[in-house]
């Protein structure tokens, strides 16, 4: 099955600092991935790893510095504003704050049908409101409520309804369960899975919550300092991570089965600044498994369905050495 979204060697750079001493900050550094119809692809990493910047660049909310983005066979990163506007009907974005992303002055019914007015799509707004609220499991009378009258879970459902209003083919969801109770998180994730199946949606999920990833994602990419360090099928990566950073993230993920708990992998040192990227492997300053070569040469991503950017990929169930070999 051909991909609905193809991203190749994408870079996003910002100019930072005083005007006379401006420097380039590379927030997304040459990433490539595909998303297929009906698939959920997760972007995972710590805060500041570049996940949201990458997603905004894919949706043309952030200018691309290099590389390309193709959606439904058309290159969109170089499209003019006039030409990209119709494409946005087929590529929706859900923002992180479920309540804050809704206008406090707009009733729910107006919020979920606003995409029709923005894109000048003719439709019976009353019928569309009822259809959309029904799809996300909300009663029709919620159309008259304001955002402050909604719980966090209800507000998120309204955001989902708004995102699917124009029947898009791709939804980009930034931290879709942020700020929600655990039980409500499960409901929202089940809703997204159900809609993906019923509507044939492709999704990109941005999150640092690995429980979310295991619940909804078919494939995942782990980001560190704007680069992909490991990509592949979610189940395979959870079962046997190959990159030390991935292993550390997974070791910190809560495990409900006490028989499967493993020792947490502690990462020493702070995350390096994007303005002072370490030489060689950029993770070597924090990696418990680092060796001399890691400080000298950047690793290449190797593999096909499973890619890992590491000179010494981990064996299954590998434990970190007692001492680091690179300081």
Short mmCIF file of C-alpha atoms in Angstrom, two decimals:
data_model
loop_
_atom_site.label_atom_id
_atom_site.label_comp_id
_atom_site.label_asym_id
_atom_site.label_seq_id
_atom_site.Cartn_x
_atom_site.Cartn_y
_atom_site.Cartn_z
CA UNK A 1 0.00 0.00 0.00
CA UNK A 2 1.43 3.36 -1.02
CA UNK A 3 1.99 6.00 1.65
CA UNK A 4 -0.42 8.90 2.10
CA UNK A 5 2.40 11.00 3.62
CA UNK A 6 6.07 10.91 2.63
CA UNK A 7 8.64 12.99 4.51
CA UNK A 8 12.22 13.02 3.24
CA UNK A 9 15.33 14.52 4.87
CA UNK A 10 13.26 17.20 6.58
CA UNK A 11 15.02 20.03 8.40
CA UNK A 12 13.64 22.94 10.37
CA UNK A 13 16.07 25.66 11.47
CA UNK A 14 15.51 28.79 13.53
CA UNK A 15 17.64 31.92 13.78
CA UNK A 16 18.22 32.77 17.44
CA UNK A 17 20.18 35.26 19.52
CA UNK A 18 20.89 39.00 19.21
CA UNK A 19 20.61 40.46 15.72
CA UNK A 20 24.37 40.97 15.31
CA UNK A 21 25.19 37.48 16.58
CA UNK A 22 22.39 35.36 15.22
CA UNK A 23 22.98 31.62 15.09
CA UNK A 24 21.15 28.79 13.41
CA UNK A 25 19.37 26.30 15.67
CA UNK A 26 18.50 23.04 13.95
CA UNK A 27 15.31 21.86 15.67
CA UNK A 28 14.56 19.04 13.20
CA UNK A 29 17.64 17.49 11.63
CA UNK A 30 17.06 15.44 8.48
CA UNK A 31 14.25 13.03 9.36
CA UNK A 32 12.44 10.76 6.92
CA UNK A 33 9.30 8.65 7.38
CA UNK A 34 6.09 7.49 5.71
CA UNK A 35 2.53 7.14 6.97
CA UNK A 36 0.20 4.73 5.22
CA UNK A 37 -3.61 5.01 4.94
CA UNK A 38 -5.31 3.72 8.10
CA UNK A 39 -2.03 3.65 10.05
CA UNK A 40 -1.10 5.39 13.30
CA UNK A 41 2.49 6.60 13.50
CA UNK A 42 3.80 7.90 16.85
CA UNK A 43 6.52 10.50 17.47
CA UNK A 44 8.09 9.91 20.88
CA UNK A 45 10.72 11.75 22.89
CA UNK A 46 11.42 14.09 25.78
CA UNK A 47 10.22 17.68 25.78
CA UNK A 48 12.30 19.71 23.33
CA UNK A 49 13.16 16.72 21.14
CA UNK A 50 11.49 18.31 18.10
CA UNK A 51 8.26 16.29 17.92
CA UNK A 52 5.82 19.20 17.74
CA UNK A 53 8.06 21.25 15.44
CA UNK A 54 8.21 18.31 13.04
CA UNK A 55 4.43 17.89 13.10
CA UNK A 56 3.85 21.60 12.49
CA UNK A 57 6.27 21.48 9.56
CA UNK A 58 4.40 18.53 8.06
CA UNK A 59 1.16 20.52 8.28
CA UNK A 60 2.78 23.68 6.86
CA UNK A 61 2.30 25.58 10.13
CA UNK A 62 6.10 25.87 10.31
CA UNK A 63 8.43 26.72 7.45
CA UNK A 64 10.68 23.90 6.22
CA UNK A 65 14.39 24.67 5.81
CA UNK A 66 15.30 21.62 3.72
CA UNK A 67 13.85 18.32 2.57
CA UNK A 68 10.38 17.59 1.26
CA UNK A 69 6.83 16.72 2.38
CA UNK A 70 4.52 14.87 -0.02
CA UNK A 71 0.85 14.36 0.86
CA UNK A 72 -1.38 12.21 -1.35
CA UNK A 73 1.30 12.27 -4.02
CA UNK A 74 1.69 16.07 -4.11
CA UNK A 75 4.60 18.03 -2.72
CA UNK A 76 3.18 20.51 -0.21
CA UNK A 77 6.20 22.07 1.49
CA UNK A 78 6.74 24.38 -1.48
CA UNK A 79 3.07 25.10 -2.22
CA UNK A 80 1.76 28.65 -2.10
CA UNK A 81 -0.78 29.62 0.58
CA UNK A 82 -3.57 29.58 -1.97
CA UNK A 83 -2.76 26.05 -3.13
CA UNK A 84 -2.14 24.60 0.35
CA UNK A 85 -5.48 25.82 1.73
CA UNK A 86 -7.62 23.10 0.02
CA UNK A 87 -5.11 20.45 1.13
CA UNK A 88 -5.70 21.39 4.77
CA UNK A 89 -9.25 20.07 4.47
CA UNK A 90 -7.68 16.62 4.19
CA UNK A 91 -5.02 17.08 6.89
CA UNK A 92 -6.35 18.17 10.32
CA UNK A 93 -4.47 18.97 13.52
CA UNK A 94 -5.53 18.47 17.14
CA UNK A 95 -3.72 20.77 19.56
CA UNK A 96 -2.46 19.83 23.00
CA UNK A 97 -4.74 21.82 25.35
CA UNK A 98 -8.28 20.40 24.92
CA UNK A 99 -10.04 23.40 26.53
CA UNK A 100 -7.59 26.14 25.54
CA UNK A 101 -7.80 25.18 21.86
CA UNK A 102 -11.53 26.05 21.88
CA UNK A 103 -12.76 29.65 21.76
CA UNK A 104 -14.42 30.50 25.12
CA UNK A 105 -16.98 32.62 23.25
CA UNK A 106 -18.04 29.89 20.83
CA UNK A 107 -20.64 27.23 21.55
CA UNK A 108 -19.71 23.61 20.91
CA UNK A 109 -21.96 23.38 17.86
CA UNK A 110 -20.27 26.39 16.26
CA UNK A 111 -16.81 25.09 17.17
CA UNK A 112 -17.22 21.68 15.53
CA UNK A 113 -18.66 23.18 12.34
CA UNK A 114 -16.24 26.11 12.08
CA UNK A 115 -14.07 24.23 9.51
CA UNK A 116 -17.04 24.32 7.12
CA UNK A 117 -17.15 28.12 7.37
CA UNK A 118 -13.38 28.57 7.18
CA UNK A 119 -13.09 26.47 4.03
CA UNK A 120 -16.44 27.65 2.61
CA UNK A 121 -17.85 24.14 2.34
CA UNK A 122 -21.62 24.09 1.87
CA UNK A 123 -23.46 21.82 4.29
CA UNK A 124 -26.37 21.72 6.73
CA UNK A 125 -24.53 22.82 9.85
CA UNK A 126 -27.25 21.50 12.13
CA UNK A 127 -27.05 18.04 10.58
CA UNK A 128 -23.25 18.10 10.61
CA UNK A 129 -23.23 19.11 14.28
CA UNK A 130 -25.44 16.16 15.18
CA UNK A 131 -23.35 13.79 13.04
CA UNK A 132 -20.05 14.90 14.53
CA UNK A 133 -21.20 14.87 18.14
CA UNK A 134 -22.65 11.41 17.64
CA UNK A 135 -19.36 10.14 16.17
CA UNK A 136 -17.43 11.23 19.27
CA UNK A 137 -20.02 9.96 21.74
CA UNK A 138 -21.55 13.26 22.90
CA UNK A 139 -25.30 14.02 23.17
CA UNK A 140 -26.78 16.41 20.62
CA UNK A 141 -27.67 18.97 23.31
CA UNK A 142 -23.94 19.54 23.96
CA UNK A 143 -24.07 21.77 20.88
CA UNK A 144 -25.39 24.60 23.10
CA UNK A 145 -22.64 24.35 25.73
CA UNK A 146 -19.58 26.59 26.07
CA UNK A 147 -16.05 25.22 26.67
CA UNK A 148 -16.07 26.16 30.37
CA UNK A 149 -19.08 23.85 30.81
CA UNK A 150 -17.09 20.82 29.60
CA UNK A 151 -14.83 18.42 31.42
CA UNK A 152 -11.35 17.81 30.00
CA UNK A 153 -12.48 14.57 28.37
CA UNK A 154 -15.57 16.20 26.86
CA UNK A 155 -13.49 19.08 25.53
CA UNK A 156 -11.09 16.60 23.92
CA UNK A 157 -14.02 14.84 22.23
CA UNK A 158 -15.17 18.22 20.86
CA UNK A 159 -11.64 18.74 19.52
CA UNK A 160 -11.77 15.33 17.85
CA UNK A 161 -15.17 16.17 16.32
CA UNK A 162 -13.79 19.43 14.94
CA UNK A 163 -10.74 17.64 13.50
CA UNK A 164 -12.84 15.08 11.59
CA UNK A 165 -15.46 17.61 10.43
CA UNK A 166 -14.33 17.77 6.79
CA UNK A 167 -13.56 14.05 6.57
CA UNK A 168 -9.74 14.36 6.46
CA UNK A 169 -7.44 11.53 5.48
CA UNK A 170 -4.73 12.40 8.04
CA UNK A 171 -5.00 13.71 11.61
CA UNK A 172 -2.01 15.01 13.55
CA UNK A 173 -2.73 14.81 17.29
CA UNK A 174 -0.39 16.64 19.68
CA UNK A 175 -0.48 15.00 23.13
CA UNK A 176 -4.12 13.86 22.75
CA UNK A 177 -4.36 12.68 26.37
CA UNK A 178 -2.51 15.55 28.06
CA UNK A 179 -4.13 16.74 31.29
CA UNK A 180 -6.69 13.92 31.39
CA UNK A 181 -7.30 11.37 34.14
CA UNK A 182 -6.05 7.87 33.37
CA UNK A 183 -9.57 6.46 32.91
CA UNK A 184 -10.48 9.31 30.55
CA UNK A 185 -7.24 8.82 28.62
CA UNK A 186 -8.33 5.27 27.87
CA UNK A 187 -11.70 6.47 26.61
CA UNK A 188 -10.10 9.02 24.29
CA UNK A 189 -7.62 6.48 22.92
CA UNK A 190 -10.40 3.96 22.30
CA UNK A 191 -12.33 6.70 20.50
CA UNK A 192 -9.37 7.51 18.25
CA UNK A 193 -8.85 3.84 17.45
CA UNK A 194 -12.54 3.44 16.64
CA UNK A 195 -12.62 6.49 14.37
CA UNK A 196 -9.47 5.40 12.60
CA UNK A 197 -11.13 2.09 11.80
CA UNK A 198 -14.55 3.51 10.88
CA UNK A 199 -13.33 6.47 8.83
CA UNK A 200 -10.14 5.03 7.36
CA UNK A 201 -7.98 7.71 8.96
CA UNK A 202 -4.21 7.87 9.11
CA UNK A 203 -2.85 9.46 12.29
CA UNK A 204 0.35 10.94 13.64
CA UNK A 205 0.38 10.91 17.44
CA UNK A 206 2.86 13.19 19.24
CA UNK A 207 3.47 12.15 22.82
CA UNK A 208 5.97 11.49 25.59
CA UNK A 209 3.52 9.02 27.16
CA UNK A 210 4.62 5.57 26.09
CA UNK A 211 1.42 3.99 27.39
CA UNK A 212 -0.41 5.98 24.71
CA UNK A 213 1.98 4.69 22.05
CA UNK A 214 1.52 1.04 23.02
CA UNK A 215 -2.27 1.49 22.90
CA UNK A 216 -2.71 3.14 19.51
CA UNK A 217 0.43 3.18 17.35
CA UNK A 218 1.30 0.70 14.61
CA UNK A 219 4.79 2.17 14.15
CA UNK A 220 6.82 4.69 16.11
CA UNK A 221 9.84 6.95 15.84
CA UNK A 222 11.97 7.96 18.84
CA UNK A 223 13.40 11.49 18.58
CA UNK A 224 16.48 12.92 20.29
CA UNK A 225 17.79 16.43 19.54
CA UNK A 226 15.64 16.62 16.43
CA UNK A 227 16.79 13.32 14.93
CA UNK A 228 15.25 9.87 14.73
CA UNK A 229 17.36 7.44 16.75
CA UNK A 230 15.06 4.44 16.32
CA UNK A 231 12.02 3.67 14.18
CA UNK A 232 9.99 0.55 13.56
CA UNK A 233 6.90 -1.44 14.50
CA UNK A 234 5.72 -0.44 17.97
CA UNK A 235 5.39 -3.99 19.24
CA UNK A 236 8.94 -4.89 18.20
CA UNK A 237 10.47 -1.79 19.76
CA UNK A 238 8.63 -2.29 23.05
CA UNK A 239 9.69 -5.93 23.14
CA UNK A 240 13.37 -5.31 22.34
CA UNK A 241 14.61 -1.71 22.01
CA UNK A 242 17.92 -1.42 20.17
CA UNK A 243 18.90 2.19 20.89
CA UNK A 244 20.05 3.04 24.44
CA UNK A 245 17.82 6.12 24.52
CA UNK A 246 14.76 4.05 23.60
CA UNK A 247 15.65 1.50 26.26
CA UNK A 248 15.92 4.25 28.87
CA UNK A 249 12.53 5.72 27.94
CA UNK A 250 10.87 2.31 28.08
CA UNK A 251 12.48 1.46 31.41
CA UNK A 252 10.79 4.52 32.93
CA UNK A 253 7.37 3.54 31.59
CA UNK A 254 5.04 2.18 34.33
CA UNK A 255 4.58 -1.59 34.00
CA UNK A 256 1.35 -2.99 35.51
CA UNK A 257 2.64 -6.57 35.49
CA UNK A 258 5.07 -6.95 38.43
CA UNK A 259 6.65 -10.01 36.79
CA UNK A 260 7.74 -7.87 33.82
CA UNK A 261 9.27 -4.97 35.72
CA UNK A 262 12.88 -4.20 34.91
CA UNK A 263 15.45 -1.90 36.44
CA UNK A 264 15.14 1.71 35.44
CA UNK A 265 17.98 2.98 33.25
CA UNK A 266 19.21 6.29 34.61
CA UNK A 267 20.51 8.82 32.09
CA UNK A 268 23.30 10.97 33.52
CA UNK A 269 23.89 14.62 32.55
CA UNK A 270 21.50 17.13 31.06
CA UNK A 271 20.12 17.13 27.54
CA UNK A 272 22.67 19.04 25.42
CA UNK A 273 21.74 22.38 23.91
CA UNK A 274 20.73 22.36 20.25
CA UNK A 275 23.28 25.16 19.82
CA UNK A 276 26.07 22.92 21.13
CA UNK A 277 25.41 19.48 19.71
CA UNK A 278 27.96 16.88 20.87
CA UNK A 279 30.39 15.52 18.28
CA UNK A 280 29.96 11.97 17.06
CA UNK A 281 26.82 10.30 18.37
CA UNK A 282 24.85 13.13 19.96
CA UNK A 283 23.56 10.80 22.67
CA UNK A 284 27.00 9.62 23.81
CA UNK A 285 27.27 12.20 26.61
CA UNK A 286 24.34 10.52 28.38
CA UNK A 287 24.63 6.93 27.15
CA UNK A 288 25.55 4.25 29.72
CA UNK A 289 26.82 2.01 26.90
CA UNK A 290 28.97 4.63 25.11
CA UNK A 291 32.45 3.71 23.87
CA UNK A 292 35.31 5.71 22.42
CA UNK A 293 34.01 5.46 18.87
CA UNK A 294 30.70 7.08 19.89
CA UNK A 295 32.41 10.39 20.68
CA UNK A 296 34.20 10.49 17.33
CA UNK A 297 31.81 9.36 14.59
CA UNK A 298 28.10 9.91 14.00
CA UNK A 299 26.20 6.64 13.56
CA UNK A 300 24.14 5.89 10.47
CA UNK A 301 20.56 4.62 10.62
CA UNK A 302 20.68 1.05 9.40
CA UNK A 303 17.98 -1.49 8.62
CA UNK A 304 14.75 -1.52 6.62
CA UNK A 305 11.53 -1.84 8.61
CA UNK A 306 13.53 -1.34 11.81
CA UNK A 307 16.06 1.52 11.82
CA UNK A 308 18.49 2.32 14.63
CA UNK A 309 21.13 5.08 14.70
CA UNK A 310 23.68 3.43 17.00
CA UNK A 311 27.21 2.07 16.56
CA UNK A 312 26.48 -0.72 19.05
CA UNK A 313 22.76 -1.66 18.96
CA UNK A 314 21.56 -3.33 22.12
CA UNK A 315 20.94 -7.03 22.43
CA UNK A 316 17.54 -8.03 23.88
CA UNK A 317 17.27 -7.35 27.63
CA UNK A 318 20.70 -5.72 27.73
CA UNK A 319 21.72 -4.19 31.05
CA UNK A 320 23.90 -1.06 31.19
CA UNK A 321 27.51 -1.52 32.32
CA UNK A 322 28.42 -0.47 35.82
CA UNK A 323 30.63 2.36 34.60
CA UNK A 324 30.54 4.57 31.52
CA UNK A 325 33.49 4.30 29.18
CA UNK A 326 33.05 7.84 27.87
CA UNK A 327 32.92 10.79 30.25
#
